[in-house]
Coordinates of N, CA and C in Angstrom, one line a residue:
M11 N -4.2 -22.4 -11.4 CA -4.2 -20.6 -11.6 C -4.9 -20.1 -10.5
P12 N -4.7 -19.1 -10.0 CA -5.5 -18.3 -9.0 C -6.9 -17.9 -9.5
S13 N -7.8 -17.6 -8.7 CA -9.1 -17.6 -9.0 C -9.2 -16.3 -9.3
Q14 N -10.3 -15.9 -10.2 CA -10.3 -14.0 -10.5 C -11.0 -13.4 -9.2
P15 N -10.3 -12.2 -9.0 CA -11.0 -11.6 -7.8 C -12.7 -11.5 -8.2
T16 N -13.4 -11.3 -7.2 CA -14.8 -10.9 -7.5 C -14.9 -9.1 -7.3
I17 N -15.6 -8.6 -8.2 CA -15.6 -7.2 -7.8 C -17.1 -6.9 -8.2
A18 N -17.6 -6.1 -6.9 CA -18.8 -5.9 -7.0 C -19.0 -3.9 -7.5
I19 N -19.6 -3.7 -8.5 CA -19.6 -2.5 -8.6 C -21.1 -2.0 -8.2
I20 N -21.1 -0.9 -7.0 CA -22.4 -0.7 -6.4 C -23.0 0.2 -7.3
D21 N -24.4 -0.4 -7.5 CA -25.2 0.7 -8.2 C -26.0 1.5 -7.2
S22 N -25.5 2.8 -7.6 CA -26.2 3.8 -6.7 C -27.2 4.6 -7.6
G23 N -27.7 4.3 -8.7 CA -28.6 4.9 -9.7 C -28.1 5.9 -10.3
C24 N -26.7 6.3 -10.7 CA -26.0 7.2 -11.0 C -25.7 6.7 -12.8
A25 N -25.5 7.7 -13.3 CA -25.0 7.9 -14.9 C -23.6 7.2 -14.8
N26 N -23.3 6.7 -16.1 CA -21.7 6.2 -16.3 C -21.4 5.2 -15.8
I27 N -21.9 4.2 -15.3 CA -21.7 3.0 -14.7 C -21.2 2.0 -15.6
A28 N -21.8 2.1 -17.0 CA -21.6 1.0 -17.5 C -20.1 1.2 -18.2
S29 N -19.5 2.0 -18.2 CA -18.1 2.9 -18.7 C -17.2 2.1 -17.9
V30 N -17.3 1.9 -16.4 CA -16.6 1.4 -15.4 C -16.8 -0.2 -15.9
F31 N -17.9 -0.9 -16.1 CA -18.0 -2.3 -16.2 C -17.3 -2.6 -17.5
Y32 N -17.2 -1.9 -18.8 CA -16.6 -2.1 -19.8 C -14.6 -1.9 -19.7
A33 N -14.5 -0.9 -18.6 CA -12.9 -0.6 -18.4 C -12.8 -1.9 -18.0
L34 N -13.4 -2.4 -16.4 CA -12.7 -3.7 -16.3 C -12.7 -5.0 -17.1
K35 N -13.6 -5.2 -18.1 CA -14.0 -6.2 -19.2 C -12.5 -6.2 -19.9
R36 N -12.0 -5.0 -20.4 CA -10.9 -4.6 -21.0 C -9.7 -5.2 -20.2
L37 N -9.7 -5.1 -19.1 CA -8.7 -5.8 -18.1 C -8.8 -7.3 -18.2
G38 N -9.8 -7.8 -18.6 CA -10.0 -9.0 -18.3 C -10.6 -9.6 -16.8
H39 N -11.6 -8.7 -16.5 CA -12.1 -8.8 -15.1 C -13.6 -8.5 -15.5
E40 N -14.5 -9.3 -14.7 CA -16.0 -9.1 -14.8 C -16.1 -8.4 -13.4
G41 N -17.0 -7.2 -13.8 CA -17.8 -6.5 -12.4 C -19.0 -7.2 -12.3
T42 N -19.8 -6.9 -11.1 CA -21.1 -7.5 -11.0 C -21.9 -6.0 -10.4
L43 N -22.6 -5.4 -11.4 CA -23.5 -4.3 -10.9 C -24.6 -4.9 -9.9
T44 N -24.5 -4.4 -8.7 CA -25.5 -4.5 -7.7 C -25.6 -3.8 -6.7
S45 N -26.9 -4.2 -5.9 CA -27.3 -3.4 -4.8 C -27.7 -4.2 -3.5
D46 N -27.3 -5.2 -3.9 CA -27.5 -6.3 -3.1 C -26.2 -6.6 -1.9
K47 N -26.8 -6.7 -0.4 CA -25.7 -6.0 0.5 C -24.6 -7.3 0.9
D48 N -25.2 -8.4 0.3 CA -24.5 -9.7 0.6 C -23.4 -9.8 -0.5
V49 N -23.9 -9.7 -1.6 CA -23.0 -9.4 -2.7 C -21.8 -8.5 -2.6
I50 N -22.1 -7.1 -2.3 CA -21.0 -6.3 -1.8 C -20.4 -6.6 -0.4
K51 N -20.9 -6.9 0.1 CA -19.9 -7.5 1.7 C -18.8 -8.7 1.1
N52 N -19.5 -9.8 0.2 CA -18.2 -10.5 0.3 C -17.5 -10.9 -1.3
A53 N -17.5 -9.6 -1.6 CA -16.5 -9.4 -3.0 C -15.1 -9.1 -2.4
N54 N -14.6 -9.5 -3.4 CA -13.0 -9.3 -3.1 C -12.6 -7.6 -3.1
R55 N -13.2 -7.0 -4.1 CA -13.0 -5.5 -4.4 C -14.4 -5.0 -4.6
V56 N -14.5 -3.6 -4.2 CA -16.0 -3.0 -4.3 C -15.5 -1.6 -5.2
I57 N -16.3 -1.2 -6.2 CA -16.0 0.2 -6.7 C -17.6 0.8 -6.5
L58 N -17.2 2.1 -6.0 CA -18.5 3.0 -6.0 C -18.3 3.9 -6.7
P59 N -19.1 4.0 -8.3 CA -18.9 5.0 -9.3 C -20.0 6.1 -8.8
G60 N -19.8 7.2 -9.8 CA -21.1 8.1 -9.7 C -20.8 9.3 -10.8
V61 N -21.8 9.5 -11.4 CA -22.1 11.0 -12.2 C -23.5 11.5 -12.1
G62 N -23.5 12.6 -11.5 CA -24.6 13.2 -11.2 C -24.3 14.2 -9.7
T63 N -25.6 14.4 -9.2 CA -25.6 15.0 -7.9 C -25.2 14.2 -6.5
A64 N -24.6 14.9 -5.4 CA -24.2 14.0 -4.1 C -25.7 13.8 -3.6
R65 N -26.7 14.6 -3.4 CA -27.8 14.5 -3.0 C -28.7 13.1 -3.6
A66 N -28.5 13.2 -4.9 CA -29.6 12.3 -5.6 C -28.9 10.7 -5.5
A67 N -27.4 10.8 -5.3 CA -26.7 9.4 -5.3 C -27.0 9.1 -3.5
M68 N -26.7 10.0 -2.6 CA -26.9 9.8 -1.3 C -28.6 9.1 -1.0
K69 N -29.4 9.8 -2.0 CA -30.8 9.3 -1.7 C -30.9 8.0 -2.1
Q70 N -30.1 7.4 -3.2 CA -30.4 5.9 -3.8 C -29.5 5.2 -2.7
L71 N -28.7 5.5 -1.9 CA -27.9 4.9 -1.3 C -28.7 4.4 0.3
H72 N -29.4 5.5 0.7 CA -30.2 5.3 1.6 C -31.5 4.5 1.5
E73 N -32.2 4.8 0.2 CA -33.4 3.8 -0.1 C -32.7 2.3 -0.2
R74 N -31.4 2.2 -0.6 CA -31.4 0.7 -0.6 C -30.7 0.2 0.3
D75 N -30.5 0.8 1.4 CA -29.9 0.5 3.0 C -28.7 -0.2 2.9
L76 N -27.8 0.8 1.9 CA -26.7 0.4 1.6 C -25.5 1.2 2.3
V77 N -25.8 2.4 3.1 CA -24.6 3.3 3.7 C -24.2 2.6 5.0
N78 N -24.8 1.9 6.0 CA -23.8 1.3 6.8 C -23.1 0.1 6.2
T79 N -23.7 -0.9 5.3 CA -22.9 -1.5 4.5 C -21.6 -1.1 3.9
I80 N -21.7 0.0 3.2 CA -20.4 0.6 2.6 C -19.5 1.1 3.8
Q81 N -20.1 1.8 4.7 CA -19.2 2.4 5.7 C -18.3 1.2 6.5
N82 N -18.9 0.2 6.7 CA -18.4 -0.9 7.4 C -17.7 -1.9 6.5
L83 N -17.4 -1.8 5.1 CA -16.6 -2.8 4.4 C -15.1 -2.9 4.8
T84 N -14.5 -4.0 4.8 CA -13.2 -4.2 5.1 C -12.2 -4.4 4.1
Q85 N -12.8 -4.8 2.8 CA -11.9 -5.2 1.4 C -11.5 -3.8 1.1
P86 N -10.6 -3.6 0.1 CA -10.4 -2.4 -0.8 C -11.9 -2.1 -1.5
V87 N -11.8 -0.6 -1.3 CA -13.1 0.0 -1.9 C -12.6 1.2 -2.8
M88 N -12.9 1.7 -3.9 CA -12.5 2.7 -4.8 C -13.9 3.4 -5.1
G89 N -13.7 4.6 -4.8 CA -14.7 5.5 -5.1 C -14.5 6.4 -6.8
I90 N -14.9 6.3 -7.2 CA -14.7 7.1 -8.9 C -15.5 8.4 -9.0
C91 N -15.0 9.5 -9.0 CA -15.5 11.2 -9.2 C -16.5 11.3 -8.0
L92 N -17.7 11.2 -8.5 CA -18.7 11.5 -7.5 C -18.6 10.3 -6.4
G93 N -18.5 9.5 -6.7 CA -18.2 7.9 -6.0 C -17.1 8.4 -4.9
M94 N -15.9 9.0 -5.4 CA -15.1 9.5 -4.3 C -15.5 10.8 -3.4
Q95 N -16.3 11.5 -3.8 CA -16.7 12.6 -3.1 C -17.8 11.9 -2.0
L96 N -18.5 11.1 -2.0 CA -19.2 10.4 -1.3 C -18.6 9.8 -0.2
L97 N -17.4 9.6 -0.1 CA -16.5 9.0 0.9 C -16.4 9.9 2.1
F98 N -16.7 11.3 1.4 CA -16.4 12.4 2.7 C -17.5 12.6 3.6
Q99 N -17.3 13.7 4.5 CA -18.5 13.9 5.6 C -19.7 14.6 4.9
H100 N -19.4 15.8 4.3 CA -20.4 16.8 3.7 C -20.2 17.3 2.7
S101 N -21.0 17.8 1.5 CA -21.0 18.3 0.5 C -21.7 19.7 0.3
E102 N -21.1 20.5 -0.1 CA -21.6 22.0 -0.3 C -22.9 22.0 -1.2
E103 N -22.7 20.6 -2.3 CA -23.9 20.7 -3.2 C -25.0 20.3 -2.7
L104 N -25.8 21.3 -2.7 CA -27.2 20.9 -2.0 C -27.2 20.5 -0.7
D105 N -26.2 21.2 0.3 CA -26.3 20.6 1.7 C -26.4 19.5 2.1
T106 N -25.6 18.4 1.5 CA -25.9 17.1 1.4 C -24.7 16.2 2.4
D107 N -25.2 15.6 3.5 CA -24.3 14.7 4.1 C -24.4 13.2 3.3
L108 N -22.7 13.1 3.6 CA -22.3 12.0 2.8 C -22.2 10.7 3.8
L109 N -20.9 10.0 3.3 CA -21.2 8.7 4.0 C -20.0 8.7 5.3
N110 N -19.2 9.7 5.2 CA -18.6 9.9 6.6 C -17.4 9.2 6.7
I111 N -16.7 8.6 5.7 CA -15.6 7.9 6.0 C -14.2 8.5 6.0
I112 N -14.2 9.9 5.1 CA -12.8 10.6 5.3 C -13.5 12.0 5.9
P113 N -12.4 12.3 7.1 CA -13.0 13.4 7.8 C -12.3 14.8 7.2
A114 N -13.1 15.2 5.8 CA -13.5 16.5 5.1 C -14.8 16.9 4.4
N115 N -14.8 17.9 4.1 CA -15.9 18.3 3.3 C -15.8 18.6 2.0
I116 N -16.5 18.4 1.1 CA -16.6 18.5 -0.5 C -17.0 20.1 -0.5
V117 N -16.3 21.0 -1.3 CA -17.1 22.3 -1.5 C -16.7 22.7 -2.8
K118 N -17.1 23.8 -3.3 CA -17.2 24.5 -4.5 C -15.7 25.1 -5.0
F119 N -15.7 24.9 -6.2 CA -14.4 25.3 -7.0 C -14.7 27.1 -6.5
N120 N -13.4 27.6 -6.5 CA -13.2 29.3 -6.4 C -14.3 30.0 -7.4
K121 N -15.1 30.9 -7.0 CA -16.0 31.6 -7.8 C -15.2 32.4 -8.9
D122 N -14.0 32.5 -8.6 CA -13.2 33.5 -9.7 C -12.8 32.5 -10.7
I123 N -12.9 31.4 -10.9 CA -12.6 30.4 -11.9 C -13.7 30.6 -13.0
D124 N -13.0 30.9 -14.4 CA -13.8 31.3 -15.4 C -14.8 30.0 -15.7
I125 N -14.3 28.5 -15.8 CA -15.4 27.7 -16.6 C -15.2 26.3 -15.5
V126 N -16.5 26.2 -15.0 CA -16.9 25.0 -14.4 C -17.9 24.6 -14.5
P127 N -18.0 23.1 -15.2 CA -17.1 22.0 -14.6 C -15.7 22.1 -14.8
H128 N -14.6 21.6 -14.1 CA -13.5 21.3 -14.8 C -13.6 20.1 -15.5
M129 N -13.3 20.1 -16.8 CA -13.5 19.0 -17.5 C -12.3 19.0 -18.4
G130 N -11.9 17.5 -18.9 CA -10.8 17.7 -19.5 C -9.5 17.0 -19.1
W131 N -8.3 17.0 -19.7 CA -7.3 16.4 -19.0 C -6.6 17.1 -18.1
N132 N -5.9 16.9 -17.0 CA -5.1 17.5 -16.4 C -4.1 16.6 -15.3
N133 N -3.1 17.5 -15.1 CA -2.0 16.5 -14.6 C -1.7 16.3 -12.8
V134 N -1.7 15.2 -12.4 CA -1.8 14.7 -10.9 C -0.4 14.5 -10.2
S135 N 0.0 15.7 -9.3 CA 1.2 15.5 -8.8 C 1.1 14.4 -7.4
L136 N 1.9 13.4 -7.1 CA 1.9 12.7 -6.1 C 2.5 13.0 -5.0
K137 N 1.8 13.0 -3.9 CA 2.2 13.3 -2.6 C 2.9 12.4 -1.9
T138 N 2.4 11.1 -2.1 CA 2.9 10.0 -1.1 C 2.8 8.8 -2.0
S139 N 3.6 7.8 -1.6 CA 3.6 6.5 -2.4 C 2.5 5.9 -2.2
S140 N 2.0 5.0 -3.0 CA 1.0 4.0 -2.6 C 0.8 3.2 -4.0
P141 N 0.3 1.8 -3.5 CA 0.0 0.9 -4.6 C -0.7 1.2 -5.7
V142 N -1.5 2.0 -5.5 CA -2.7 2.1 -6.9 C -2.1 3.1 -7.7
F143 N -0.7 3.5 -7.4 CA -0.2 4.2 -8.2 C 1.4 3.6 -9.1
N144 N 1.5 2.5 -8.4 CA 2.7 1.5 -9.2 C 2.6 1.8 -10.7
K145 N 3.6 1.8 -10.9 CA 4.2 2.0 -12.6 C 3.5 3.2 -13.3
I146 N 3.0 4.1 -12.5 CA 2.5 5.3 -13.0 C 3.6 6.7 -12.8
P147 N 3.8 7.2 -13.8 CA 5.1 8.4 -13.5 C 4.0 9.5 -12.6
D148 N 4.9 10.2 -12.1 CA 4.4 11.5 -11.2 C 4.4 12.5 -12.4
E149 N 3.2 13.4 -12.2 CA 2.6 14.5 -12.9 C 2.1 13.6 -14.4
S150 N 1.5 12.5 -14.3 CA 0.7 11.8 -15.4 C -0.6 12.6 -15.6
Y151 N -1.2 12.4 -16.6 CA -2.5 13.5 -17.0 C -3.7 12.3 -16.9
F152 N -4.9 12.8 -16.3 CA -6.0 12.1 -16.3 C -7.1 12.6 -16.5
Y153 N -8.5 12.4 -16.8 CA -9.2 12.7 -17.3 C -10.5 13.2 -16.3
F154 N -10.8 14.5 -16.2 CA -11.5 14.8 -15.1 C -13.1 15.7 -15.6
V155 N -14.2 15.4 -15.0 CA -15.4 16.2 -15.1 C -15.9 16.8 -13.6
H156 N -15.8 17.5 -13.0 CA -16.3 17.9 -11.7 C -16.6 19.1 -11.5
S157 N -17.6 19.5 -10.7 CA -18.1 21.0 -10.3 C -17.5 21.5 -8.7
Y158 N -17.3 20.2 -7.8 CA -17.1 20.3 -6.6 C -15.7 19.6 -6.4
L159 N -14.9 19.9 -5.5 CA -13.9 19.5 -5.0 C -13.7 18.8 -3.7
A160 N -12.7 18.0 -3.5 CA -12.3 17.9 -2.0 C -10.8 18.6 -1.7
P161 N -10.7 19.2 -1.0 CA -9.7 19.8 -0.4 C -8.3 18.8 -0.3
V162 N -7.0 19.3 -0.1 CA -6.1 18.5 -0.1 C -5.8 18.0 1.8
G163 N -5.6 16.9 2.0 CA -5.4 16.8 3.4 C -4.6 15.4 3.5
D164 N -4.5 15.0 4.7 CA -3.4 13.9 5.1 C -3.8 12.7 4.5
Y165 N -5.1 12.6 3.8 CA -5.5 11.5 3.3 C -5.3 11.5 1.8
T166 N -4.5 12.7 1.0 CA -4.5 12.9 -0.3 C -2.9 11.9 -0.9
I167 N -3.5 11.6 -1.6 CA -2.4 10.6 -2.6 C -1.5 11.4 -3.3
G168 N -2.4 12.1 -4.2 CA -2.2 13.2 -5.4 C -3.2 13.9 -5.5
E169 N -2.5 15.1 -5.9 CA -3.3 16.4 -6.0 C -3.1 16.9 -7.5
C170 N -4.2 18.1 -7.8 CA -4.2 18.6 -9.0 C -4.5 20.1 -8.8
T171 N -4.5 20.9 -9.6 CA -4.8 22.2 -9.7 C -5.3 22.7 -10.7
Y172 N -6.8 23.2 -10.4 CA -7.6 23.9 -11.3 C -8.1 25.1 -10.6
G173 N -7.2 26.3 -10.7 CA -7.5 27.5 -10.0 C -7.6 27.1 -8.4
N174 N -8.1 26.1 -7.9 CA -7.7 25.7 -6.8 C -6.9 24.3 -6.8
K175 N -6.0 24.3 -5.7 CA -5.7 22.8 -5.2 C -6.7 22.2 -4.8
F176 N -6.6 20.9 -5.2 CA -7.5 19.8 -4.7 C -7.0 18.4 -4.6
S177 N -7.6 17.6 -4.2 CA -7.3 15.9 -4.2 C -7.7 15.3 -5.2
A178 N -6.9 15.0 -6.2 CA -7.3 14.2 -7.3 C -7.3 12.5 -6.7
I179 N -6.6 12.0 -6.0 CA -6.9 10.7 -5.6 C -6.4 10.4 -3.9
V180 N -7.2 9.8 -3.3 CA -6.9 9.8 -1.9 C -7.1 8.3 -1.3
N181 N -6.7 8.3 -0.2 CA -6.9 7.1 0.7 C -6.9 7.2 2.2
R182 N -7.7 6.3 2.7 CA -8.1 6.1 4.6 C -8.3 5.0 4.4
D183 N -7.3 3.9 5.2 CA -7.4 2.9 5.6 C -7.7 2.3 4.1
N184 N -9.0 1.3 4.1 CA -9.1 0.3 3.1 C -9.9 1.0 1.8
F185 N -10.4 2.5 2.1 CA -10.9 3.2 1.0 C -10.1 4.2 0.3
Y186 N -10.2 3.8 -1.2 CA -9.4 4.9 -1.8 C -10.6 5.4 -2.8
G187 N -9.9 6.8 -3.7 CA -11.0 7.5 -4.5 C -10.2 8.3 -5.4
C188 N -10.8 8.2 -6.7 CA -10.2 9.2 -7.8 C -11.1 10.0 -8.1
Q189 N -10.7 11.4 -7.9 CA -11.8 12.1 -8.5 C -11.9 12.3 -10.1
F190 N -10.5 11.9 -11.1 CA -10.8 11.7 -12.3 C -11.3 10.3 -12.6
H191 N -11.6 10.1 -14.0 CA -12.2 8.8 -14.5 C -11.2 8.0 -14.7
P192 N -10.8 7.4 -14.1 CA -9.7 5.9 -14.5 C -10.1 5.5 -15.9
E193 N -11.1 5.1 -16.1 CA -12.1 4.5 -17.0 C -12.0 5.2 -18.4
R194 N -11.8 6.4 -18.5 CA -11.4 7.2 -19.2 C -10.4 7.9 -19.6
S195 N -9.1 7.5 -18.9 CA -7.8 7.7 -18.8 C -6.9 7.2 -19.6
G196 N -7.1 6.6 -20.5 CA -6.2 5.7 -21.4 C -5.5 5.2 -20.4
E197 N -4.2 4.7 -20.8 CA -3.5 3.7 -20.4 C -3.3 3.8 -18.8
V198 N -3.0 5.0 -18.6 CA -2.6 5.2 -17.0 C -3.8 5.0 -16.0
G199 N -4.8 5.5 -16.7 CA -6.1 5.0 -16.0 C -6.6 3.2 -15.8
A200 N -6.2 2.8 -17.0 CA -6.1 1.5 -16.9 C -5.5 0.7 -16.0
T201 N -4.2 1.3 -15.6 CA -3.1 0.9 -14.8 C -3.7 1.1 -13.0
I202 N -4.4 2.1 -13.1 CA -4.9 2.5 -11.6 C -5.8 1.4 -11.3
L203 N -6.8 1.1 -12.3 CA -7.9 0.0 -12.1 C -6.9 -1.3 -11.7
Q204 N -6.1 -1.8 -12.8 CA -5.5 -3.0 -12.4 C -4.6 -3.1 -11.0
N205 N -4.0 -1.9 -11.1 CA -3.4 -1.8 -9.5 C -4.5 -2.0 -8.2
F206 N -5.7 -1.4 -8.4 CA -6.7 -1.6 -7.6 C -7.2 -3.2 -7.3
I207 N -7.4 -3.8 -8.5 CA -7.8 -5.1 -8.3 C -6.8 -6.1 -8.1
E208 N -5.6 -5.9 -8.7 CA -4.6 -6.9 -8.6 C -3.4 -6.5 -7.6
G209 N -3.3 -5.5 -7.2 CA -2.1 -5.1 -6.2 C -2.6 -5.4 -4.8
G210 N -1.3 -5.2 -4.2 CA -1.5 -5.9 -2.7 C -2.0 -4.7 -1.8
L211 N -3.2 -4.6 -2.0 CA -3.8 -3.4 -1.1 C -4.6 -4.0 0.2

């Protein structure tokens, strides 16, 4: 039998990391929560989760000396929610510099939107094919919780609309990101994680 992929879940000091760990376990995979650079570098897959503020997460990544390590990873990496936003250049949230992997900035939702954060289920429109969306129908619904957004660009795999049109899932080289929470998005979310872990990325 082929060996199980090793999966490093980067400990950025954010909340909600346990839900990613248990989502992987439901799929038959073990993730290792770690801030150890060698463990992260040698993993087959790396997940960067996050709930909280961009500034707090980046402060933790700097204090743990992980910024350069993440930027230079060559295996598939998946950022989830805030973890996706950290892949970008800069966030309007507390004027925070990010990991500078995807060449665009994170911005606030339009001030005319009545309710922020964007919280709940919303559909995602595919803009381009990707192995991470294998066996997932276009316009599938995923669970979102966020107050800032990534604009649509050439890195966008799928987009969503909540007042603003924004990137729901992105890809640049070996880096992927989901603005939604796949670990809280039922069967389609589980399929995203499974595609990321087991697919030919």
